[in-house]
mmCIF file of C-alpha atoms and ligand atoms in Angstrom:
data_model
loop_
_atom_site.group_PDB
_atom_site.id
_atom_site.type_symbol
_atom_site.label_atom_id
_atom_site.label_comp_id
_atom_site.label_asym_id
_atom_site.label_seq_id
_atom_site.Cartn_x
_atom_site.Cartn_y
_atom_site.Cartn_z
ATOM 1 C CA MET A 1 -140.004 -16.339 -107.766
ATOM 2 C CA THR A 2 -140.562 -18.210 -104.351
ATOM 3 C CA ASP A 3 -142.607 -15.636 -102.142
ATOM 4 C CA ILE A 4 -141.895 -15.851 -98.341
ATOM 5 C CA PHE A 5 -146.026 -16.416 -98.547
ATOM 6 C CA GLN A 6 -145.661 -19.012 -99.943
ATOM 7 C CA PRO A 7 -145.701 -22.047 -97.506
ATOM 8 C CA ILE A 8 -143.227 -24.897 -97.808
ATOM 9 C CA ALA A 9 -142.265 -28.214 -96.820
ATOM 10 C CA LEU A 10 -139.735 -29.768 -94.055
ATOM 11 C CA ASN A 11 -140.258 -33.352 -94.865
ATOM 12 C CA ARG A 12 -143.854 -33.512 -93.180
ATOM 13 C CA MET A 13 -144.331 -30.408 -91.733
ATOM 14 C CA ARG A 14 -145.820 -28.716 -94.440
ATOM 15 C CA LEU A 15 -145.365 -24.641 -93.099
ATOM 16 C CA PRO A 16 -148.088 -21.668 -94.124
ATOM 17 C CA ASN A 17 -145.454 -19.455 -95.260
ATOM 18 C CA ARG A 18 -141.518 -18.885 -94.454
ATOM 19 C CA PHE A 19 -141.319 -16.437 -91.265
ATOM 20 C CA VAL A 20 -139.666 -18.624 -88.631
ATOM 21 C CA ARG A 21 -139.868 -17.458 -85.044
ATOM 22 C CA SER A 22 -136.175 -19.049 -83.773
ATOM 23 C CA ALA A 23 -135.634 -19.921 -80.586
ATOM 24 C CA THR A 24 -135.755 -17.897 -77.696
ATOM 25 C CA TYR A 25 -135.164 -18.595 -73.693
ATOM 26 C CA GLU A 26 -138.193 -17.131 -72.055
ATOM 27 C CA GLY A 27 -136.760 -17.824 -68.195
ATOM 28 C CA LEU A 28 -140.885 -18.797 -67.077
ATOM 29 C CA ALA A 29 -140.402 -23.055 -66.165
ATOM 30 C CA ASP A 30 -140.524 -23.525 -62.497
ATOM 31 C CA ASP A 31 -136.922 -24.958 -61.108
ATOM 32 C CA ASN A 32 -137.403 -27.634 -62.856
ATOM 33 C CA GLY A 33 -137.194 -27.199 -65.719
ATOM 34 C CA CYS A 34 -141.253 -27.309 -66.407
ATOM 35 C CA VAL A 35 -143.801 -25.376 -68.046
ATOM 36 C CA THR A 36 -146.127 -23.101 -66.059
ATOM 37 C CA ASP A 37 -149.200 -20.669 -67.094
ATOM 38 C CA ALA A 38 -146.991 -18.143 -68.120
ATOM 39 C CA LEU A 39 -144.783 -20.473 -70.543
ATOM 40 C CA VAL A 40 -148.790 -21.155 -71.889
ATOM 41 C CA GLU A 41 -149.811 -17.547 -72.345
ATOM 42 C CA LEU A 42 -147.086 -16.804 -73.784
ATOM 43 C CA TYR A 43 -147.244 -19.263 -76.570
ATOM 44 C CA ASP A 44 -150.935 -18.432 -77.555
ATOM 45 C CA GLU A 45 -150.343 -15.213 -78.046
ATOM 46 C CA LEU A 46 -147.178 -15.997 -80.414
ATOM 47 C CA ALA A 47 -149.220 -19.018 -82.169
ATOM 48 C CA GLY A 48 -152.031 -16.607 -83.110
ATOM 49 C CA GLY A 49 -149.341 -14.602 -85.368
ATOM 50 C CA GLU A 50 -150.074 -16.324 -88.048
ATOM 51 C CA ILE A 51 -146.471 -17.027 -88.132
ATOM 52 C CA GLY A 52 -145.248 -20.103 -90.308
ATOM 53 C CA LEU A 53 -143.103 -22.153 -87.359
ATOM 54 C CA VAL A 54 -142.525 -20.927 -84.044
ATOM 55 C CA VAL A 55 -139.487 -22.510 -82.234
ATOM 56 C CA ILE A 56 -139.740 -22.370 -78.849
ATOM 57 C CA GLY A 57 -137.062 -21.233 -76.588
ATOM 58 C CA TYR A 58 -134.021 -24.100 -75.970
ATOM 59 C CA ALA A 59 -134.657 -27.003 -73.388
ATOM 60 C CA TYR A 60 -131.468 -28.889 -71.760
ATOM 61 C CA VAL A 61 -131.230 -32.685 -72.496
ATOM 62 C CA GLN A 62 -129.871 -33.316 -68.783
ATOM 63 C CA PRO A 63 -129.418 -31.801 -65.225
ATOM 64 C CA ASN A 64 -126.221 -30.728 -65.632
ATOM 65 C CA GLY A 65 -127.425 -28.907 -69.582
ATOM 66 C CA ARG A 66 -128.721 -26.128 -67.653
ATOM 67 C CA GLY A 67 -127.635 -22.902 -68.464
ATOM 68 C CA ALA A 68 -130.073 -20.495 -67.226
ATOM 69 C CA PRO A 69 -133.206 -20.494 -64.654
ATOM 70 C CA GLY A 70 -135.923 -20.410 -65.313
ATOM 71 C CA MET A 71 -135.346 -22.218 -68.012
ATOM 72 C CA LEU A 72 -137.468 -25.472 -69.570
ATOM 73 C CA GLY A 73 -136.301 -29.074 -69.066
ATOM 74 C CA ILE A 74 -136.598 -31.856 -71.763
ATOM 75 C CA TRP A 75 -134.328 -34.416 -69.460
ATOM 76 C CA SER A 76 -137.848 -36.826 -67.977
ATOM 77 C CA ASP A 77 -140.808 -38.202 -69.401
ATOM 78 C CA ASP A 78 -142.165 -36.182 -66.202
ATOM 79 C CA HIS A 79 -141.881 -32.516 -68.473
ATOM 80 C CA ILE A 80 -143.929 -34.084 -71.020
ATOM 81 C CA GLU A 81 -147.175 -33.405 -70.102
ATOM 82 C CA GLY A 82 -146.140 -29.394 -69.314
ATOM 83 C CA LEU A 83 -145.028 -28.716 -73.002
ATOM 84 C CA ALA A 84 -148.155 -30.979 -74.254
ATOM 85 C CA ARG A 85 -149.533 -27.820 -73.294
ATOM 86 C CA LEU A 86 -147.756 -25.534 -74.861
ATOM 87 C CA VAL A 87 -148.409 -27.771 -78.269
ATOM 88 C CA GLU A 88 -151.808 -26.998 -77.334
ATOM 89 C CA ALA A 89 -151.974 -23.293 -77.129
ATOM 90 C CA ALA A 90 -150.397 -23.385 -80.532
ATOM 91 C CA HIS A 91 -152.829 -26.043 -82.582
ATOM 92 C CA LYS A 92 -155.693 -24.512 -81.191
ATOM 93 C CA HIS A 93 -154.136 -21.187 -83.014
ATOM 94 C CA GLY A 94 -153.452 -23.494 -86.156
ATOM 95 C CA ALA A 95 -149.512 -22.923 -85.673
ATOM 96 C CA LYS A 96 -146.644 -25.401 -85.982
ATOM 97 C CA ILE A 97 -144.295 -25.550 -83.209
ATOM 98 C CA ALA A 98 -141.700 -26.910 -82.807
ATOM 99 C CA SER A 99 -138.588 -27.120 -79.736
ATOM 100 C CA GLN A 100 -135.172 -27.116 -78.831
ATOM 101 C CA ILE A 101 -132.909 -29.680 -77.422
ATOM 102 C CA VAL A 102 -129.673 -28.162 -75.364
ATOM 103 C CA HIS A 103 -127.022 -29.458 -73.706
ATOM 104 C CA CYS A 104 -125.341 -26.087 -72.161
ATOM 105 C CA GLY A 105 -121.636 -27.763 -71.564
ATOM 106 C CA ARG A 106 -119.155 -25.208 -70.207
ATOM 107 C CA GLN A 107 -121.657 -22.549 -71.205
ATOM 108 C CA THR A 108 -123.461 -21.732 -67.328
ATOM 109 C CA PHE A 109 -122.272 -21.674 -63.926
ATOM 110 C CA ASP A 110 -121.960 -24.198 -60.765
ATOM 111 C CA ALA A 111 -124.978 -23.330 -58.738
ATOM 112 C CA LEU A 112 -127.281 -24.264 -62.146
ATOM 113 C CA ILE A 113 -126.106 -27.180 -62.167
ATOM 114 C CA ASP A 114 -125.415 -28.060 -58.828
ATOM 115 C CA GLY A 115 -122.108 -29.453 -60.227
ATOM 116 C CA THR A 116 -118.770 -28.598 -61.923
ATOM 117 C CA PRO A 117 -120.275 -27.301 -65.553
ATOM 118 C CA VAL A 118 -118.851 -30.136 -68.839
ATOM 119 C CA ALA A 119 -117.791 -29.679 -71.877
ATOM 120 C CA PRO A 120 -115.675 -32.091 -74.587
ATOM 121 C CA SER A 121 -112.339 -30.431 -72.578
ATOM 122 C CA PRO A 122 -111.765 -28.774 -69.435
ATOM 123 C CA VAL A 123 -111.288 -25.349 -71.084
ATOM 124 C CA PRO A 124 -112.892 -22.005 -69.536
ATOM 125 C CA THR A 125 -114.655 -19.759 -71.219
ATOM 126 C CA ARG A 126 -113.870 -15.965 -70.720
ATOM 127 C CA LYS A 127 -117.693 -15.632 -69.853
ATOM 128 C CA PHE A 128 -118.864 -17.973 -67.273
ATOM 129 C CA GLY A 129 -114.967 -18.510 -65.897
ATOM 130 C CA VAL A 130 -115.522 -22.092 -64.643
ATOM 131 C CA THR A 131 -113.564 -24.466 -66.268
ATOM 132 C CA PRO A 132 -114.947 -27.682 -66.616
ATOM 133 C CA ARG A 133 -114.868 -30.896 -66.393
ATOM 134 C CA GLU A 134 -113.966 -33.203 -69.381
ATOM 135 C CA LEU A 135 -117.078 -35.388 -70.547
ATOM 136 C CA THR A 136 -115.456 -39.726 -70.608
ATOM 137 C CA ALA A 137 -116.144 -40.868 -73.943
ATOM 138 C CA SER A 138 -118.464 -42.813 -72.588
ATOM 139 C CA GLU A 139 -120.574 -40.001 -71.589
ATOM 140 C CA ILE A 140 -120.194 -38.076 -74.601
ATOM 141 C CA ARG A 141 -122.208 -41.961 -75.489
ATOM 142 C CA GLU A 142 -125.199 -41.439 -72.534
ATOM 143 C CA LEU A 143 -125.268 -37.211 -74.135
ATOM 144 C CA ILE A 144 -126.420 -38.587 -77.746
ATOM 145 C CA GLU A 145 -128.609 -41.257 -75.870
ATOM 146 C CA ASP A 146 -130.513 -38.280 -73.210
ATOM 147 C CA PHE A 147 -130.885 -35.460 -76.947
ATOM 148 C CA ALA A 148 -132.554 -38.796 -78.918
ATOM 149 C CA SER A 149 -134.651 -39.436 -76.557
ATOM 150 C CA ALA A 150 -135.357 -35.582 -75.608
ATOM 151 C CA ALA A 151 -136.009 -35.409 -79.279
ATOM 152 C CA ALA A 152 -138.290 -38.332 -79.059
ATOM 153 C CA ARG A 153 -139.955 -36.642 -75.853
ATOM 154 C CA VAL A 154 -140.696 -33.242 -78.224
ATOM 155 C CA LYS A 155 -142.331 -35.446 -80.717
ATOM 156 C CA THR A 156 -144.394 -37.552 -77.990
ATOM 157 C CA ALA A 157 -145.634 -33.757 -76.135
ATOM 158 C CA GLY A 158 -147.159 -32.968 -80.236
ATOM 159 C CA PHE A 159 -144.580 -30.721 -81.916
ATOM 160 C CA GLU A 160 -144.468 -31.108 -85.427
ATOM 161 C CA ALA A 161 -140.078 -30.970 -85.155
ATOM 162 C CA VAL A 162 -137.264 -31.211 -83.421
ATOM 163 C CA GLN A 163 -134.837 -28.769 -83.534
ATOM 164 C CA ILE A 164 -131.083 -29.342 -82.076
ATOM 165 C CA HIS A 165 -129.091 -25.960 -80.169
ATOM 166 C CA CYS A 166 -124.762 -26.836 -82.170
ATOM 167 C CA ALA A 167 -125.126 -22.576 -81.658
ATOM 168 C CA HIS A 168 -123.925 -20.592 -79.584
ATOM 169 C CA GLY A 169 -121.304 -21.856 -77.900
ATOM 170 C CA TYR A 170 -123.421 -24.779 -76.225
ATOM 171 C CA LEU A 171 -122.069 -28.549 -75.904
ATOM 172 C CA LEU A 172 -122.357 -29.500 -78.884
ATOM 173 C CA ASN A 173 -121.608 -26.095 -80.736
ATOM 174 C CA GLN A 174 -118.444 -26.236 -78.396
ATOM 175 C CA PHE A 175 -116.870 -29.903 -79.933
ATOM 176 C CA LEU A 176 -117.084 -28.028 -83.572
ATOM 177 C CA ALA A 177 -114.496 -25.682 -82.310
ATOM 178 C CA LYS A 178 -110.167 -26.479 -81.726
ATOM 179 C CA ASP A 179 -109.978 -23.631 -78.813
ATOM 180 C CA SER A 180 -113.053 -26.135 -77.022
ATOM 181 C CA ASN A 181 -112.252 -28.880 -78.358
ATOM 182 C CA ARG A 182 -108.659 -30.662 -77.519
ATOM 183 C CA ARG A 183 -109.813 -34.320 -77.479
ATOM 184 C CA THR A 184 -107.484 -36.897 -78.737
ATOM 185 C CA ASP A 185 -109.435 -39.583 -78.894
ATOM 186 C CA GLU A 186 -112.330 -40.419 -81.795
ATOM 187 C CA TYR A 187 -114.368 -37.365 -80.629
ATOM 188 C CA GLY A 188 -111.454 -34.515 -81.400
ATOM 189 C CA GLY A 189 -108.725 -34.409 -83.583
ATOM 190 C CA ASP A 190 -109.758 -32.557 -86.717
ATOM 191 C CA ILE A 191 -112.889 -31.767 -88.248
ATOM 192 C CA GLU A 192 -114.554 -35.059 -88.400
ATOM 193 C CA GLY A 193 -113.669 -35.824 -84.758
ATOM 194 C CA ARG A 194 -115.338 -32.475 -83.961
ATOM 195 C CA ALA A 195 -118.197 -33.149 -85.399
ATOM 196 C CA ARG A 196 -118.038 -36.573 -85.050
ATOM 197 C CA THR A 197 -120.536 -35.731 -80.930
ATOM 198 C CA LEU A 198 -123.028 -33.598 -83.512
ATOM 199 C CA PHE A 199 -123.716 -36.220 -86.169
ATOM 200 C CA ASP A 200 -124.317 -39.351 -83.899
ATOM 201 C CA THR A 201 -126.776 -37.784 -82.207
ATOM 202 C CA TYR A 202 -128.632 -36.512 -85.752
ATOM 203 C CA ALA A 203 -128.308 -40.350 -86.237
ATOM 204 C CA LYS A 204 -129.609 -41.079 -82.887
ATOM 205 C CA ILE A 205 -131.672 -38.805 -83.273
ATOM 206 C CA ARG A 206 -132.906 -39.217 -86.216
ATOM 207 C CA GLU A 207 -133.638 -43.445 -86.193
ATOM 208 C CA THR A 208 -135.620 -42.728 -83.008
ATOM 209 C CA VAL A 209 -137.727 -40.340 -84.616
ATOM 210 C CA GLY A 210 -138.595 -41.568 -87.229
ATOM 211 C CA LYS A 211 -137.756 -41.207 -90.958
ATOM 212 C CA ASP A 212 -140.905 -38.517 -91.507
ATOM 213 C CA TYR A 213 -139.851 -36.055 -88.262
ATOM 214 C CA PRO A 214 -138.768 -33.222 -88.338
ATOM 215 C CA VAL A 215 -135.439 -32.683 -86.863
ATOM 216 C CA LEU A 216 -133.646 -28.544 -87.908
ATOM 217 C CA ILE A 217 -130.674 -27.958 -86.365
ATOM 218 C CA LYS A 218 -129.662 -24.469 -85.318
ATOM 219 C CA LEU A 219 -125.435 -24.337 -86.415
ATOM 220 C CA ASN A 220 -123.273 -21.242 -85.567
ATOM 221 C CA CYS A 221 -121.854 -20.533 -89.871
ATOM 222 C CA ALA A 222 -118.034 -19.650 -87.099
ATOM 223 C CA ASP A 223 -117.934 -18.667 -83.399
ATOM 224 C CA PHE A 224 -116.440 -15.786 -84.436
ATOM 225 C CA LEU A 225 -113.346 -16.083 -81.511
ATOM 226 C CA PRO A 226 -109.435 -17.544 -82.068
ATOM 227 C CA ASP A 227 -109.551 -21.633 -82.864
ATOM 228 C CA GLY A 228 -113.374 -20.637 -82.450
ATOM 229 C CA LEU A 229 -115.655 -22.747 -85.342
ATOM 230 C CA GLU A 230 -114.524 -21.530 -88.694
ATOM 231 C CA VAL A 231 -116.853 -21.394 -92.103
ATOM 232 C CA GLU A 232 -115.573 -23.720 -94.309
ATOM 233 C CA GLU A 233 -115.947 -26.262 -91.419
ATOM 234 C CA SER A 234 -119.186 -25.255 -90.362
ATOM 235 C CA ILE A 235 -120.719 -26.230 -94.468
ATOM 236 C CA TRP A 236 -118.506 -28.549 -94.183
ATOM 237 C CA VAL A 237 -121.086 -30.562 -91.647
ATOM 238 C CA ALA A 238 -123.762 -28.893 -92.907
ATOM 239 C CA GLN A 239 -123.173 -30.437 -95.934
ATOM 240 C CA ARG A 240 -122.691 -33.232 -93.694
ATOM 241 C CA LEU A 241 -125.975 -33.032 -92.294
ATOM 242 C CA SER A 242 -128.376 -32.511 -95.550
ATOM 243 C CA GLU A 243 -126.303 -35.773 -96.966
ATOM 244 C CA MET A 244 -127.631 -37.866 -93.438
ATOM 245 C CA GLY A 245 -130.868 -36.214 -94.340
ATOM 246 C CA ILE A 246 -131.544 -32.992 -91.747
ATOM 247 C CA ASP A 247 -134.304 -31.451 -92.729
ATOM 248 C CA ALA A 248 -133.619 -27.590 -92.724
ATOM 249 C CA ILE A 249 -130.573 -25.873 -90.881
ATOM 250 C CA GLU A 250 -130.931 -22.151 -89.388
ATOM 251 C CA ILE A 251 -127.351 -20.214 -89.945
ATOM 252 C CA SER A 252 -126.554 -17.641 -86.629
ATOM 253 C CA GLY A 253 -122.982 -17.292 -85.335
ATOM 254 C CA GLY A 254 -121.722 -16.288 -82.378
ATOM 255 C CA THR A 255 -121.241 -17.374 -78.304
ATOM 256 C CA TRP A 256 -120.911 -16.296 -74.842
ATOM 257 C CA ASP A 257 -117.719 -15.618 -75.787
ATOM 258 C CA THR A 258 -117.705 -13.231 -79.111
ATOM 259 C CA GLU A 259 -116.531 -9.958 -78.453
ATOM 260 C CA ALA A 260 -115.926 -8.005 -82.281
ATOM 261 C CA ASP A 261 -116.309 -8.853 -85.649
ATOM 262 C CA GLU A 262 -115.611 -6.236 -87.480
ATOM 263 C CA GLY A 263 -115.933 -3.518 -85.166
ATOM 264 C CA LYS A 264 -119.540 -5.634 -83.995
ATOM 265 C CA SER A 265 -120.331 -7.050 -81.736
ATOM 266 C CA ILE A 266 -122.017 -9.864 -81.931
ATOM 267 C CA GLN A 267 -122.178 -12.063 -78.540
ATOM 268 C CA LYS A 268 -123.916 -15.473 -78.822
ATOM 269 C CA GLY A 269 -125.431 -13.870 -82.222
ATOM 270 C CA VAL A 270 -127.238 -11.610 -80.345
ATOM 271 C CA PRO A 271 -125.974 -8.018 -81.106
ATOM 272 C CA HIS A 272 -126.635 -4.243 -79.651
ATOM 273 C CA ARG A 273 -127.581 -2.814 -82.490
ATOM 274 C CA SER A 274 -125.787 -3.605 -86.657
ATOM 275 C CA PRO A 275 -126.795 -3.941 -90.088
ATOM 276 C CA GLU A 276 -129.756 -5.666 -90.614
ATOM 277 C CA GLY A 277 -129.333 -9.475 -92.093
ATOM 278 C CA TYR A 278 -125.244 -8.988 -90.508
ATOM 279 C CA PHE A 279 -125.139 -12.784 -91.213
ATOM 280 C CA LEU A 280 -126.765 -13.149 -93.993
ATOM 281 C CA PRO A 281 -123.030 -13.013 -96.085
ATOM 282 C CA HIS A 282 -122.139 -16.428 -94.892
ATOM 283 C CA ILE A 283 -125.624 -17.813 -94.766
ATOM 284 C CA LYS A 284 -125.945 -17.365 -98.981
ATOM 285 C CA LYS A 285 -122.704 -19.917 -99.392
ATOM 286 C CA PHE A 286 -124.451 -22.167 -96.589
ATOM 287 C CA LYS A 287 -127.149 -22.485 -99.590
ATOM 288 C CA GLN A 288 -124.777 -22.363 -102.136
ATOM 289 C CA ALA A 289 -123.000 -25.345 -100.155
ATOM 290 C CA VAL A 290 -126.230 -27.440 -99.336
ATOM 291 C CA ASP A 291 -129.304 -29.226 -100.409
ATOM 292 C CA ALA A 292 -131.508 -28.475 -97.138
ATOM 293 C CA PRO A 293 -133.933 -25.887 -97.310
ATOM 294 C CA VAL A 294 -131.706 -23.025 -95.714
ATOM 295 C CA ILE A 295 -132.719 -20.802 -92.547
ATOM 296 C CA ALA A 296 -131.626 -16.837 -92.200
ATOM 297 C CA VAL A 297 -131.394 -15.229 -88.470
ATOM 298 C CA GLY A 298 -129.500 -11.938 -87.339
ATOM 299 C CA GLY A 299 -130.981 -8.746 -87.222
ATOM 300 C CA ILE A 300 -133.411 -8.825 -89.701
ATOM 301 C CA ARG A 301 -136.046 -6.834 -89.420
ATOM 302 C CA THR A 302 -137.481 -5.409 -92.356
ATOM 303 C CA LEU A 303 -140.778 -7.371 -95.106
ATOM 304 C CA ASP A 304 -138.676 -5.440 -98.306
ATOM 305 C CA MET A 305 -135.160 -7.642 -96.202
ATOM 306 C CA SER A 306 -137.920 -11.244 -95.613
ATOM 307 C CA ARG A 307 -138.412 -10.928 -99.951
ATOM 308 C CA ARG A 308 -135.760 -11.177 -100.791
ATOM 309 C CA ILE A 309 -134.106 -12.994 -98.765
ATOM 310 C CA VAL A 310 -135.731 -15.773 -99.848
ATOM 311 C CA GLU A 311 -136.632 -14.071 -104.580
ATOM 312 C CA GLU A 312 -133.109 -14.308 -103.680
ATOM 313 C CA GLY A 313 -132.980 -17.420 -103.201
ATOM 314 C CA THR A 314 -129.534 -16.687 -99.997
ATOM 315 C CA ALA A 315 -131.628 -18.967 -98.128
ATOM 316 C CA ASP A 316 -135.942 -20.537 -97.471
ATOM 317 C CA LEU A 317 -137.020 -18.886 -94.875
ATOM 318 C CA VAL A 318 -136.328 -15.986 -92.427
ATOM 319 C CA SER A 319 -136.462 -16.497 -89.103
ATOM 320 C CA MET A 320 -137.012 -13.404 -85.870
ATOM 321 C CA CYS A 321 -137.028 -13.001 -82.335
ATOM 322 C CA ARG A 322 -136.353 -10.210 -80.866
ATOM 323 C CA PRO A 323 -138.599 -8.286 -83.452
ATOM 324 C CA PHE A 324 -141.910 -10.884 -82.016
ATOM 325 C CA ILE A 325 -140.792 -10.375 -78.676
ATOM 326 C CA CYS A 326 -141.793 -6.050 -79.499
ATOM 327 C CA GLU A 327 -144.585 -7.588 -81.416
ATOM 328 C CA ALA A 328 -146.936 -10.981 -81.334
ATOM 329 C CA ASN A 329 -148.764 -9.458 -84.595
ATOM 330 C CA LEU A 330 -145.635 -7.737 -86.803
ATOM 331 C CA LEU A 331 -146.840 -10.375 -89.079
ATOM 332 C CA LYS A 332 -150.329 -9.657 -89.008
ATOM 333 C CA ARG A 333 -149.637 -5.900 -89.781
ATOM 334 C CA TRP A 334 -146.914 -6.021 -92.607
ATOM 335 C CA ARG A 335 -150.277 -8.759 -94.395
ATOM 336 C CA GLY A 336 -152.600 -5.832 -93.162
ATOM 337 C CA GLY A 337 -150.320 -2.813 -95.574
ATOM 338 C CA ASP A 338 -148.881 -1.276 -92.578
ATOM 339 C CA THR A 339 -144.881 -2.722 -93.597
ATOM 340 C CA SER A 340 -142.653 -0.850 -91.677
ATOM 341 C CA PRO A 341 -140.193 -2.066 -89.997
ATOM 342 C CA ALA A 342 -141.033 -3.706 -87.395
ATOM 343 C CA ARG A 343 -139.847 -1.594 -83.585
ATOM 344 C CA CYS A 344 -137.633 -3.718 -81.806
ATOM 345 C CA VAL A 345 -135.125 -1.861 -81.641
ATOM 346 C CA SER A 346 -131.966 -4.320 -81.519
ATOM 347 C CA CYS A 347 -132.538 -2.723 -76.950
ATOM 348 C CA ASN A 348 -131.034 -6.260 -75.633
ATOM 349 C CA GLN A 349 -133.256 -5.053 -72.249
ATOM 350 C CA CYS A 350 -135.160 -8.343 -72.956
ATOM 351 C CA LEU A 351 -132.093 -11.047 -72.513
ATOM 352 C CA ALA A 352 -130.299 -8.754 -70.982
ATOM 353 C CA ARG A 353 -133.597 -9.430 -67.950
ATOM 354 C CA CYS A 354 -135.693 -12.183 -69.646
ATOM 355 C CA ALA A 355 -133.278 -14.588 -66.444
ATOM 356 C CA GLY A 356 -135.250 -12.597 -63.610
ATOM 357 C CA GLU A 357 -138.030 -10.847 -65.101
ATOM 358 C CA GLY A 358 -139.437 -13.301 -67.868
ATOM 359 C CA LEU A 359 -139.201 -12.923 -71.579
ATOM 360 C CA GLN A 360 -140.610 -9.156 -72.046
ATOM 361 C CA CYS A 361 -140.057 -6.575 -74.689
ATOM 362 C CA PHE A 362 -138.951 -3.276 -71.914
ATOM 363 C CA LYS A 363 -139.001 -0.542 -75.024
ATOM 364 C CA LYS A 364 -142.106 -0.415 -74.187
ATOM 365 C CA GLU A 365 -142.057 0.369 -71.265
ATOM 366 C CA SER A 366 -138.955 3.269 -71.210
ATOM 367 C CA PRO A 367 -139.998 5.920 -75.107
ATOM 368 C CA ALA A 368 -136.119 7.428 -74.857
ATOM 369 C CA ARG A 369 -134.825 3.805 -75.246
ATOM 370 C CA SER A 370 -136.854 3.237 -78.801
ATOM 371 C CA THR A 371 -135.293 6.364 -80.081
HETATM 372 C C1 LIG B 1 -134.246 -12.643 -75.191
HETATM 373 C C2 LIG B 1 -133.277 -13.880 -76.118
HETATM 374 C C3 LIG B 1 -133.454 -15.175 -75.940
HETATM 375 C C4 LIG B 1 -132.760 -15.845 -76.806
HETATM 376 N N1 LIG B 1 -132.619 -17.612 -76.630
HETATM 377 C C5 LIG B 1 -132.466 -18.439 -77.359
HETATM 378 C C6 LIG B 1 -131.980 -19.871 -77.379
HETATM 379 O O1 LIG B 1 -132.937 -20.253 -76.375
HETATM 380 N N2 LIG B 1 -131.998 -20.371 -78.034
HETATM 381 C C7 LIG B 1 -131.732 -20.014 -79.345
HETATM 382 O O2 LIG B 1 -130.995 -21.027 -80.567
HETATM 383 N N3 LIG B 1 -131.167 -18.572 -79.352
HETATM 384 C C8 LIG B 1 -131.719 -18.223 -78.652
HETATM 385 N N4 LIG B 1 -131.658 -16.167 -78.766
HETATM 386 C C9 LIG B 1 -130.860 -16.086 -80.319
HETATM 387 C C10 LIG B 1 -132.585 -15.728 -80.880
HETATM 388 O O3 LIG B 1 -132.656 -16.580 -81.497
HETATM 389 C C11 LIG B 1 -131.790 -15.568 -82.323
HETATM 390 O O4 LIG B 1 -130.608 -16.454 -83.000
HETATM 391 C C12 LIG B 1 -131.216 -13.578 -81.727
HETATM 392 O O5 LIG B 1 -131.630 -13.069 -81.150
HETATM 393 C C13 LIG B 1 -130.133 -12.480 -83.987
HETATM 394 O O6 LIG B 1 -132.189 -12.476 -84.324
HETATM 395 P P1 LIG B 1 -132.759 -11.343 -83.999
HETATM 396 O O7 LIG B 1 -131.980 -10.719 -85.211
HETATM 397 O O8 LIG B 1 -134.351 -11.403 -84.105
HETATM 398 O O9 LIG B 1 -133.154 -11.410 -82.447
HETATM 399 C C14 LIG B 1 -131.915 -15.191 -78.208
HETATM 400 C C15 LIG B 1 -131.937 -14.381 -78.671
HETATM 401 C C16 LIG B 1 -133.144 -13.622 -77.351
HETATM 402 C C17 LIG B 1 -133.013 -12.676 -77.448
#
């Protein structure tokens, strides 16, 4: 039986255990998206926590792909030097580290990108309100090139892997969904057309970084929106990516517009208090359908559930975000015998406040919230 603390190889990357720190926006980069000392400190601390793979916060691949202040950029070679400092901080502790690359598309504000946001089609989101400008076919081809250049920078900076962000309603996810992609050219139409931008992006990245460099993806199991990406479509996308050679698929769900699913908020895959492992029933279906290793994410809070996920073959790896904001040394605690659940109470103050105040657990300041 597979144990959660057993090593696993994703392509040439050998991880000491099956825990992943899911990509987490830090709000700590400078105005140009460059790494700051605060980011180096954050990853120095996390890397000492014996997490199998640490994925850093989403980094934008084009200047107009920015979605939040203090977000990391990866659209210029000028970003490489700072990113290499994060790699160095991780490697000092022997940790493996990956970078997630994204274009936020219509999930942003004009003020953040100095212009009109872009999208597959001119359809606004409820949350952001702005009507985006439709990308031309030649701009889509540029976008694909820029994703590949960003992946090359990830490799040059020394990260062990790159992760494509195709979840939570960002641009590649927008292409997949009927509601946000109403195009009638080769990048729209049925799911095959709507997935073309993603498949071409993956293929270009693979061609650029080479066969043996780990390329991962974070994919929505569903958007949980009318005419959003549906589970069956997403499984089809995952199967194609698996056949194309993707090295692992992390399954999340929801977008900034997703408000409720069966009465539970799953906005952007980050619900405020909900049952442990809320995406697991869907994740299981992906695991059964694809050969590529599957990473489970979403509200996992106990060692017991983490163990069961890999033992029962629901997924190959277990990813957490908020628990590591609260306790960078959570895994050390569990390995040391204190297996009480993660102290994170999913209050989501980290998400609400990191844009202005930088990533941290605010519950620690206010014990009243821990109940
Ligand atoms: C503060 C914060 C920042 C996040 N930033 C990212 C991000 O940059 N990229 C991403 O794919 N998901 C991001 N997420 C979502 C998490 O990676 C994860 O999918 C979600 O929080 C569910 O996992 P959890 O219950 O372990 O927190 C973020 C979540 C939070 C709370």
